[in-house]
Short mmCIF file of N, CA, C and O in Angstrom, two decimals:
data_model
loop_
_atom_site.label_atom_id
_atom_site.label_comp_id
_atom_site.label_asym_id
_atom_site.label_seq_id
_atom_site.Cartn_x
_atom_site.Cartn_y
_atom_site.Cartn_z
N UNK L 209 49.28 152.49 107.65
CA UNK L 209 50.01 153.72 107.39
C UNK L 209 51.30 153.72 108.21
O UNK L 209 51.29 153.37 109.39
N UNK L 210 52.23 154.06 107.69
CA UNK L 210 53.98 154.65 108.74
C UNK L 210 53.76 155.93 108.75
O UNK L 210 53.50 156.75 107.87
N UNK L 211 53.95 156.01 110.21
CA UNK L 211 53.72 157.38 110.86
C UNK L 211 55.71 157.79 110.93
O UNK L 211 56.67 157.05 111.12
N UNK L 212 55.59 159.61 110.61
CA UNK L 212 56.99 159.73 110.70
C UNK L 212 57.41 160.23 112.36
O UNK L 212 56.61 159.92 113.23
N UNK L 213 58.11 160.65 112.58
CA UNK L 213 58.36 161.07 114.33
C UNK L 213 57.60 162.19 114.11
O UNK L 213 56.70 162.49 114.90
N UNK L 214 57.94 163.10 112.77
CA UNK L 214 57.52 164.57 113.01
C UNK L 214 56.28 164.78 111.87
O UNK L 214 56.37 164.17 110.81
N UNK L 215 55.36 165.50 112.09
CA UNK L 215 53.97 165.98 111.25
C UNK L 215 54.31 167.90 111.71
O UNK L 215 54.72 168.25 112.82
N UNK L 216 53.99 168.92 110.47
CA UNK L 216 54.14 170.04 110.92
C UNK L 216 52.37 170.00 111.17
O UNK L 216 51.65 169.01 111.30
N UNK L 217 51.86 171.91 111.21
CA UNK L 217 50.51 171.73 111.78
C UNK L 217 49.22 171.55 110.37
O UNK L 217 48.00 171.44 110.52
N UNK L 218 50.04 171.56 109.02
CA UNK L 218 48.97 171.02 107.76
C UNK L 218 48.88 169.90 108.22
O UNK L 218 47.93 169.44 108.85
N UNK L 219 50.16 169.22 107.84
CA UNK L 219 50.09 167.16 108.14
C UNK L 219 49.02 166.74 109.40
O UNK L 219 48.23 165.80 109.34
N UNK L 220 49.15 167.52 110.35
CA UNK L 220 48.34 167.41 111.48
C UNK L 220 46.89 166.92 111.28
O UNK L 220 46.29 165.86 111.46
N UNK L 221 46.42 168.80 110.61
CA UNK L 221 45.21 169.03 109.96
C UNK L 221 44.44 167.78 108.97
O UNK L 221 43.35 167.23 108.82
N UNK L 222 45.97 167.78 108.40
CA UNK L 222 44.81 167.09 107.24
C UNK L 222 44.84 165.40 107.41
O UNK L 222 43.97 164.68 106.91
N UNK L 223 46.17 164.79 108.33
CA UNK L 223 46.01 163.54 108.70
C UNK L 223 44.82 162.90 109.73
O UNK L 223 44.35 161.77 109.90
N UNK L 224 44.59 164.28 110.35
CA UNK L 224 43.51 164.18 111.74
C UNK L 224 42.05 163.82 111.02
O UNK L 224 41.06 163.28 111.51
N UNK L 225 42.22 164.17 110.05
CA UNK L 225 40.47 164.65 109.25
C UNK L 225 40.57 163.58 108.62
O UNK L 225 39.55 162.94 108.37
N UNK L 226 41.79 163.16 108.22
CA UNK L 226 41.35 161.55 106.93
C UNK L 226 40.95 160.32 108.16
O UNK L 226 39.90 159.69 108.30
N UNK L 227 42.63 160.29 109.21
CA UNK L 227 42.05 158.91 110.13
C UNK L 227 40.92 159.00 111.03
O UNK L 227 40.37 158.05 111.59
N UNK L 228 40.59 160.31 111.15
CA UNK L 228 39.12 160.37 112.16
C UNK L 228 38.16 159.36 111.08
O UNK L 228 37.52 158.37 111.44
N UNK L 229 38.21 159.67 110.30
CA UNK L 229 37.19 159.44 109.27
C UNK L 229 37.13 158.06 108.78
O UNK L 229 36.27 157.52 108.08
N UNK L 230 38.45 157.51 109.40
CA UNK L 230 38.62 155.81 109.35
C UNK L 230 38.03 155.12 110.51
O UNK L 230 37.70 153.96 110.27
N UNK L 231 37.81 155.54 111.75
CA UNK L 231 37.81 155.38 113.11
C UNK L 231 38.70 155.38 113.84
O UNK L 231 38.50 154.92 114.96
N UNK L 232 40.37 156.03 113.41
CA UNK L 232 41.23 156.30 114.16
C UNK L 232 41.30 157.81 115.41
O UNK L 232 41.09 158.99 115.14
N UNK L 233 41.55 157.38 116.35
CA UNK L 233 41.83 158.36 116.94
C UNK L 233 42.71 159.25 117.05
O UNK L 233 43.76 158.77 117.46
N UNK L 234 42.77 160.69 116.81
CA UNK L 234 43.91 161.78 116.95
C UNK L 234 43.85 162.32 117.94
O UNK L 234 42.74 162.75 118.28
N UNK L 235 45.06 162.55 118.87
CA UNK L 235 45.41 163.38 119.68
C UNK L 235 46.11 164.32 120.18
O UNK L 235 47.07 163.89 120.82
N UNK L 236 45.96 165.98 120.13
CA UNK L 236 46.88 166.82 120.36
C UNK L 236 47.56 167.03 121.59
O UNK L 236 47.00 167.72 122.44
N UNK L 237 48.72 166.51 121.81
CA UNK L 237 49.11 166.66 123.58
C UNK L 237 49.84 167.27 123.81
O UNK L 237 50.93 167.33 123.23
N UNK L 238 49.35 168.17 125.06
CA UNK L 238 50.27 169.34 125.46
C UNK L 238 50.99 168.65 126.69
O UNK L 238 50.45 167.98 127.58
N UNK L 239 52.26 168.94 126.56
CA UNK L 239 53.61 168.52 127.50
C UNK L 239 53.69 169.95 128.54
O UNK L 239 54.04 169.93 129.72
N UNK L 240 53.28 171.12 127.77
CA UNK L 240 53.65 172.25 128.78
C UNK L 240 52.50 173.27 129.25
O UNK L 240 52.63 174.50 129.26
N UNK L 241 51.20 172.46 129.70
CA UNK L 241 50.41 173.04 130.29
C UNK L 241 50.35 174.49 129.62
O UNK L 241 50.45 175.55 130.25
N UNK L 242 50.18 174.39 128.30
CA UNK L 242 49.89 175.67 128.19
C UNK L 242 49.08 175.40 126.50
O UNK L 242 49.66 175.21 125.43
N UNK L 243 48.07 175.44 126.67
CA UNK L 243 46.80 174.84 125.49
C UNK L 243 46.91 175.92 123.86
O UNK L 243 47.18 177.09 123.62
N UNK L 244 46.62 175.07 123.27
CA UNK L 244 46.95 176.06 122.22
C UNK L 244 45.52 176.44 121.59
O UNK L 244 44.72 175.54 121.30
N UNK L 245 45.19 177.89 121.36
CA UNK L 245 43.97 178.62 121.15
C UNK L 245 43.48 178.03 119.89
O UNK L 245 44.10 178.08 118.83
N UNK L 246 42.08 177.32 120.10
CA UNK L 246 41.63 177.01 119.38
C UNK L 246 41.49 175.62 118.22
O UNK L 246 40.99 175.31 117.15
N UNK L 247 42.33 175.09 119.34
CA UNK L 247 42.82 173.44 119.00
C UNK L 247 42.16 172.69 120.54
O UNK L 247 42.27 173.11 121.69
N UNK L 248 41.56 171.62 120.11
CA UNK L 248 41.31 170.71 120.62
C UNK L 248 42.88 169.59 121.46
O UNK L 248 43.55 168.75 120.86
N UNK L 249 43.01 169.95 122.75
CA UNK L 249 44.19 169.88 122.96
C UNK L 249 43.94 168.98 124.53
O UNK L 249 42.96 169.32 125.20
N UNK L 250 44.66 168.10 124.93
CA UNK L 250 44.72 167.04 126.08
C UNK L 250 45.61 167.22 126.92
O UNK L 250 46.72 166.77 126.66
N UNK L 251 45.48 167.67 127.71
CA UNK L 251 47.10 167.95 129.09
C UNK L 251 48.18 166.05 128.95
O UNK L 251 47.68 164.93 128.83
N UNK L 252 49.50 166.38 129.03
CA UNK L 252 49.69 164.97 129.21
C UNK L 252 49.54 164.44 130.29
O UNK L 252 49.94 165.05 131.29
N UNK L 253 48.87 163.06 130.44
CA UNK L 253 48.65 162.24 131.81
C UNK L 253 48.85 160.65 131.26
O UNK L 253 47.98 160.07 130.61
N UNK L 254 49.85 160.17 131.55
CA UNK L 254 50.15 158.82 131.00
C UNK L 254 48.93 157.77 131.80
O UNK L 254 48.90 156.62 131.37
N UNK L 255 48.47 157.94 132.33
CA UNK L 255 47.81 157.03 133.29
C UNK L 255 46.27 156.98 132.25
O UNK L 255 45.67 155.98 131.84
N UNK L 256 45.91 158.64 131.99
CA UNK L 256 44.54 158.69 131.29
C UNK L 256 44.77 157.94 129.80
O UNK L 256 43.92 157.25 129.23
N UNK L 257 46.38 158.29 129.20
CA UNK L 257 46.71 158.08 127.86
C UNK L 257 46.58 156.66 127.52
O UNK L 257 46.47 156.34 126.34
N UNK L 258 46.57 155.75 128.48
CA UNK L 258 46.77 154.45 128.27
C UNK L 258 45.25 154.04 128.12
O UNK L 258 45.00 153.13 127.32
N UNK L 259 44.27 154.58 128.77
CA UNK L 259 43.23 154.38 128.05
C UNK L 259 42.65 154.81 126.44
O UNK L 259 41.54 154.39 126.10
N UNK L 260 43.19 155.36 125.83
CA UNK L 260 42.50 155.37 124.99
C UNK L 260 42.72 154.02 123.76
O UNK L 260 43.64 153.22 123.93
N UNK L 261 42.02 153.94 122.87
CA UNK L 261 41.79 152.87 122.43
C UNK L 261 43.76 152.66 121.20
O UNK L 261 44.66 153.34 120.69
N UNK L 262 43.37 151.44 121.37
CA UNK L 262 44.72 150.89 120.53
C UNK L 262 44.47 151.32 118.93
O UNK L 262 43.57 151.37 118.10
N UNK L 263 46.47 151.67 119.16
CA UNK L 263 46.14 152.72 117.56
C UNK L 263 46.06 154.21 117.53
O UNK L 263 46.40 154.99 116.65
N UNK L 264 45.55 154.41 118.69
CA UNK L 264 45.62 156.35 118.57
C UNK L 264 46.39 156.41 118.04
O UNK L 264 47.11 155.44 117.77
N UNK L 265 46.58 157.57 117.66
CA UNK L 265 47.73 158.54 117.37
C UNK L 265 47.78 159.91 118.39
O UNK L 265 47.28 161.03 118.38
N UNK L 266 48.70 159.13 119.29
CA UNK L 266 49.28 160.94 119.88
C UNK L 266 50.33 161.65 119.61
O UNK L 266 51.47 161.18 119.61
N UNK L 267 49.97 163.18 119.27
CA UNK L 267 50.99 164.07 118.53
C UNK L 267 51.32 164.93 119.58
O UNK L 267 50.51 165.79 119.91
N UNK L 268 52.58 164.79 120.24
CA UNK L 268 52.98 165.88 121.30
C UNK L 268 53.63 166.72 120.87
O UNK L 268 54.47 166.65 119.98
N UNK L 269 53.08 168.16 121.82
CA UNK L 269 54.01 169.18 121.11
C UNK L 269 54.64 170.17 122.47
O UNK L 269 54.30 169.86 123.61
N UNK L 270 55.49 171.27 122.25
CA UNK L 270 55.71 171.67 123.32
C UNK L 270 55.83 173.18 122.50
O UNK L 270 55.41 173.52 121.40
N UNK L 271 56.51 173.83 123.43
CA UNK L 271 56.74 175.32 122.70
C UNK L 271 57.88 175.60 121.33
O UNK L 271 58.15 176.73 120.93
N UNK L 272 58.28 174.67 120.91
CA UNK L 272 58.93 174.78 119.57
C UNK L 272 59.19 173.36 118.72
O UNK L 272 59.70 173.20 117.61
N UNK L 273 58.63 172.38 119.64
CA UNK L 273 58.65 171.13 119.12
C UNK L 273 60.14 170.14 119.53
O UNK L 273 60.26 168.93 119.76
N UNK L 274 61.18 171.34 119.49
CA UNK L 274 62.73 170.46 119.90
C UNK L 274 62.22 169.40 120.79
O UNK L 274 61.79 168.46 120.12
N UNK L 275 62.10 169.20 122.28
CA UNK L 275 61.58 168.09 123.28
C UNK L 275 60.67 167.81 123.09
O UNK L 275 60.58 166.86 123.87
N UNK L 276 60.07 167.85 122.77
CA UNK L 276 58.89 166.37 122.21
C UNK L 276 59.86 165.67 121.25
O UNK L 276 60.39 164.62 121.63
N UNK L 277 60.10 166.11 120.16
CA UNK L 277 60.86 165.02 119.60
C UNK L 277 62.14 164.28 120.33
O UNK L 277 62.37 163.09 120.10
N UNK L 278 62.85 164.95 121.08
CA UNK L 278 63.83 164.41 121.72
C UNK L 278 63.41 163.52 122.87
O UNK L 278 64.11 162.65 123.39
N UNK L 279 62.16 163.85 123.21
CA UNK L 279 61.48 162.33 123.89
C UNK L 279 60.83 161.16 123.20
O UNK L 279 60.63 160.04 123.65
N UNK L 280 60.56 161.63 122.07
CA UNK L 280 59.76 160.92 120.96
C UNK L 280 59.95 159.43 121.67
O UNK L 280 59.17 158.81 122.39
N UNK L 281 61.40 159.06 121.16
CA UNK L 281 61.90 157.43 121.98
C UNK L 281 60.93 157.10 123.66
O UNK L 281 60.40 156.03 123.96
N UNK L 282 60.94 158.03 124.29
CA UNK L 282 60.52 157.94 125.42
C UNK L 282 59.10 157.87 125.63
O UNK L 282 58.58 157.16 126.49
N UNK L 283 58.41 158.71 124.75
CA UNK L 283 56.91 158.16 124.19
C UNK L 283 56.48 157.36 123.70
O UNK L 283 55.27 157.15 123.80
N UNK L 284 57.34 156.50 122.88
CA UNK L 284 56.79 155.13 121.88
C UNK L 284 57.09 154.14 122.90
O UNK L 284 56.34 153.17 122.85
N UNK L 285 58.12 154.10 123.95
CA UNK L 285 58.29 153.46 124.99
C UNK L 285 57.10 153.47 125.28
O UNK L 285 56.29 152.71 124.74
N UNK L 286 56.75 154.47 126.33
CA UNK L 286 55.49 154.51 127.25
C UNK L 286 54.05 154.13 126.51
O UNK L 286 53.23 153.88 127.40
N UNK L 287 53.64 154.05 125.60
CA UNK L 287 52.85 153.92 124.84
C UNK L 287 53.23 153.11 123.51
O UNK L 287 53.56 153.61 122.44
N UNK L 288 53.14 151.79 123.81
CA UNK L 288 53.52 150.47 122.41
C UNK L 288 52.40 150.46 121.66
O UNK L 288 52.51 150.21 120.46
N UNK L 289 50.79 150.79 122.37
CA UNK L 289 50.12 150.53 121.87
C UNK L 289 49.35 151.59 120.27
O UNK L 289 48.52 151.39 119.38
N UNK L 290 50.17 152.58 120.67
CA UNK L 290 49.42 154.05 120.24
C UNK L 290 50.48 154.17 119.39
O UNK L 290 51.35 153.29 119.44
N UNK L 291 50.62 155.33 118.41
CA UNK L 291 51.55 155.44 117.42
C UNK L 291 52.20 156.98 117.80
O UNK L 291 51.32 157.82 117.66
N UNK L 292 53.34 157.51 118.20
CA UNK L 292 53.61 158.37 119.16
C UNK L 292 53.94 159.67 117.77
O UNK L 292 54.11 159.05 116.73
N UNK L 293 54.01 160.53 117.64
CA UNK L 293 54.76 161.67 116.81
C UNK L 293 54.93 163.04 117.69
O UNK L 293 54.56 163.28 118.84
N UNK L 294 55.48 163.68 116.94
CA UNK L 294 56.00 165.07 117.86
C UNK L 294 55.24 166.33 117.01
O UNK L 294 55.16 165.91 115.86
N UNK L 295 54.75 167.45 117.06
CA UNK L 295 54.45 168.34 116.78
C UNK L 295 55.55 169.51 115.92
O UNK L 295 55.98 170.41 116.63
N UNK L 296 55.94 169.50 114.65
CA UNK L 296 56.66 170.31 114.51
C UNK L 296 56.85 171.52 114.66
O UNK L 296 55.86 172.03 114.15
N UNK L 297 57.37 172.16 114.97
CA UNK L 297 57.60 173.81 115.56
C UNK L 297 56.68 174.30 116.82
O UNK L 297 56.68 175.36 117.46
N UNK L 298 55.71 172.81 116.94
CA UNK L 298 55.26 173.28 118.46
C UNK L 298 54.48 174.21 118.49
O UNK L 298 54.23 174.77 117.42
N UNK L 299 53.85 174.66 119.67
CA UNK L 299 52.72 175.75 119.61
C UNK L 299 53.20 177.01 118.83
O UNK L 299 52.47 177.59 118.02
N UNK L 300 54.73 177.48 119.20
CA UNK L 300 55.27 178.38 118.30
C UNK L 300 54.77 178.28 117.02
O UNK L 300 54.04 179.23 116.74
N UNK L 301 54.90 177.55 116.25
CA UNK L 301 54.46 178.04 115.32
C UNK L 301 53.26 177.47 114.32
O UNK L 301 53.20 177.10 113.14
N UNK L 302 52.29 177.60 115.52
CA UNK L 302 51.23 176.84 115.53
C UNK L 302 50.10 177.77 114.94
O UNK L 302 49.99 178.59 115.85
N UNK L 303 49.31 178.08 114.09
CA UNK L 303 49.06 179.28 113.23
C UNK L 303 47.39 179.28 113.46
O UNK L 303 46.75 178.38 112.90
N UNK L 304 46.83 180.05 114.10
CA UNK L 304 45.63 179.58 114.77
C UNK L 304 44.28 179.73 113.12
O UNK L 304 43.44 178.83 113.01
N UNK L 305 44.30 180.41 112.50
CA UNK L 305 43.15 180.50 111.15
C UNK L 305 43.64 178.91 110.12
O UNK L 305 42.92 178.44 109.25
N UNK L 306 44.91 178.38 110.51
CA UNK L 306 44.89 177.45 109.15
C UNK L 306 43.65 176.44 109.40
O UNK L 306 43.18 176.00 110.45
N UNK L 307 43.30 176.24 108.04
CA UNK L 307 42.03 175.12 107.94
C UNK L 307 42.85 174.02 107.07
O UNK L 307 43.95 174.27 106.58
N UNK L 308 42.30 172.96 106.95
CA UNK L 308 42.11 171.88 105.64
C UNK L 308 41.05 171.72 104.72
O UNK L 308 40.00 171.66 105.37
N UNK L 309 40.90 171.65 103.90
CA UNK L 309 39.78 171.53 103.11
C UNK L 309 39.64 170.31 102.09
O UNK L 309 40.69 169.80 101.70
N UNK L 310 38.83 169.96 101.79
CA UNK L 310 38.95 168.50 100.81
C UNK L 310 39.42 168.80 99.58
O UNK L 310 39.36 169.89 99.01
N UNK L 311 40.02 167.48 99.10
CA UNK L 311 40.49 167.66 97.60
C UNK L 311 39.29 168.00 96.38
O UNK L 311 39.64 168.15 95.20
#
């Protein structure tokens, strides 16, 4: 699969539920210590991040998404092994009832 820099929070939803389901790993990462209700969410710690298995996918987000993507470069750096993306609109507009559901 080509991952794009940016996923909003459907793409999220519904990419998280197909590659879980491959044995890929998804990860929601918070840059600004501040967790988003009701999401399964990872503080960033580059030291812990490097453990996880080759291939993750970590999706960082922040409070509107602008810096995460503007580090994006600075994440695929730090992490060659993992596939890096940014969170679009960020916890802002992060909509706590949306679901996915199967086709």
């Amino acid at each position: 699969m080509s991952y794009p820099n940016e996923w909003n929070q459907r793409e999220f939803l519904q990419n998280k539920k197909r590659l879980e389901a491959e044995g890929i790993k998804v990860l929601l990462i918070d840059t600004i210590l501040s967790p988003i209700e009701n999401a399964d969410t990872v503080v960033y710690n580059p030291y812990e991040l490097q453990k996880e298995p080759k291939g993750s996918v970590f999706v960082f987000y922040c409070d509107s998404g602008k810096s995460t993507l503007e580090r994006l470069k600075e994440y695929k750096n730090k992490f060659p092994l993992h596939h890096c993306i940014s969170l679009k609109g960020g916890r802002g507009y992060w909509r706590i009832n949306m679901t996915v559901f199967d086709d």
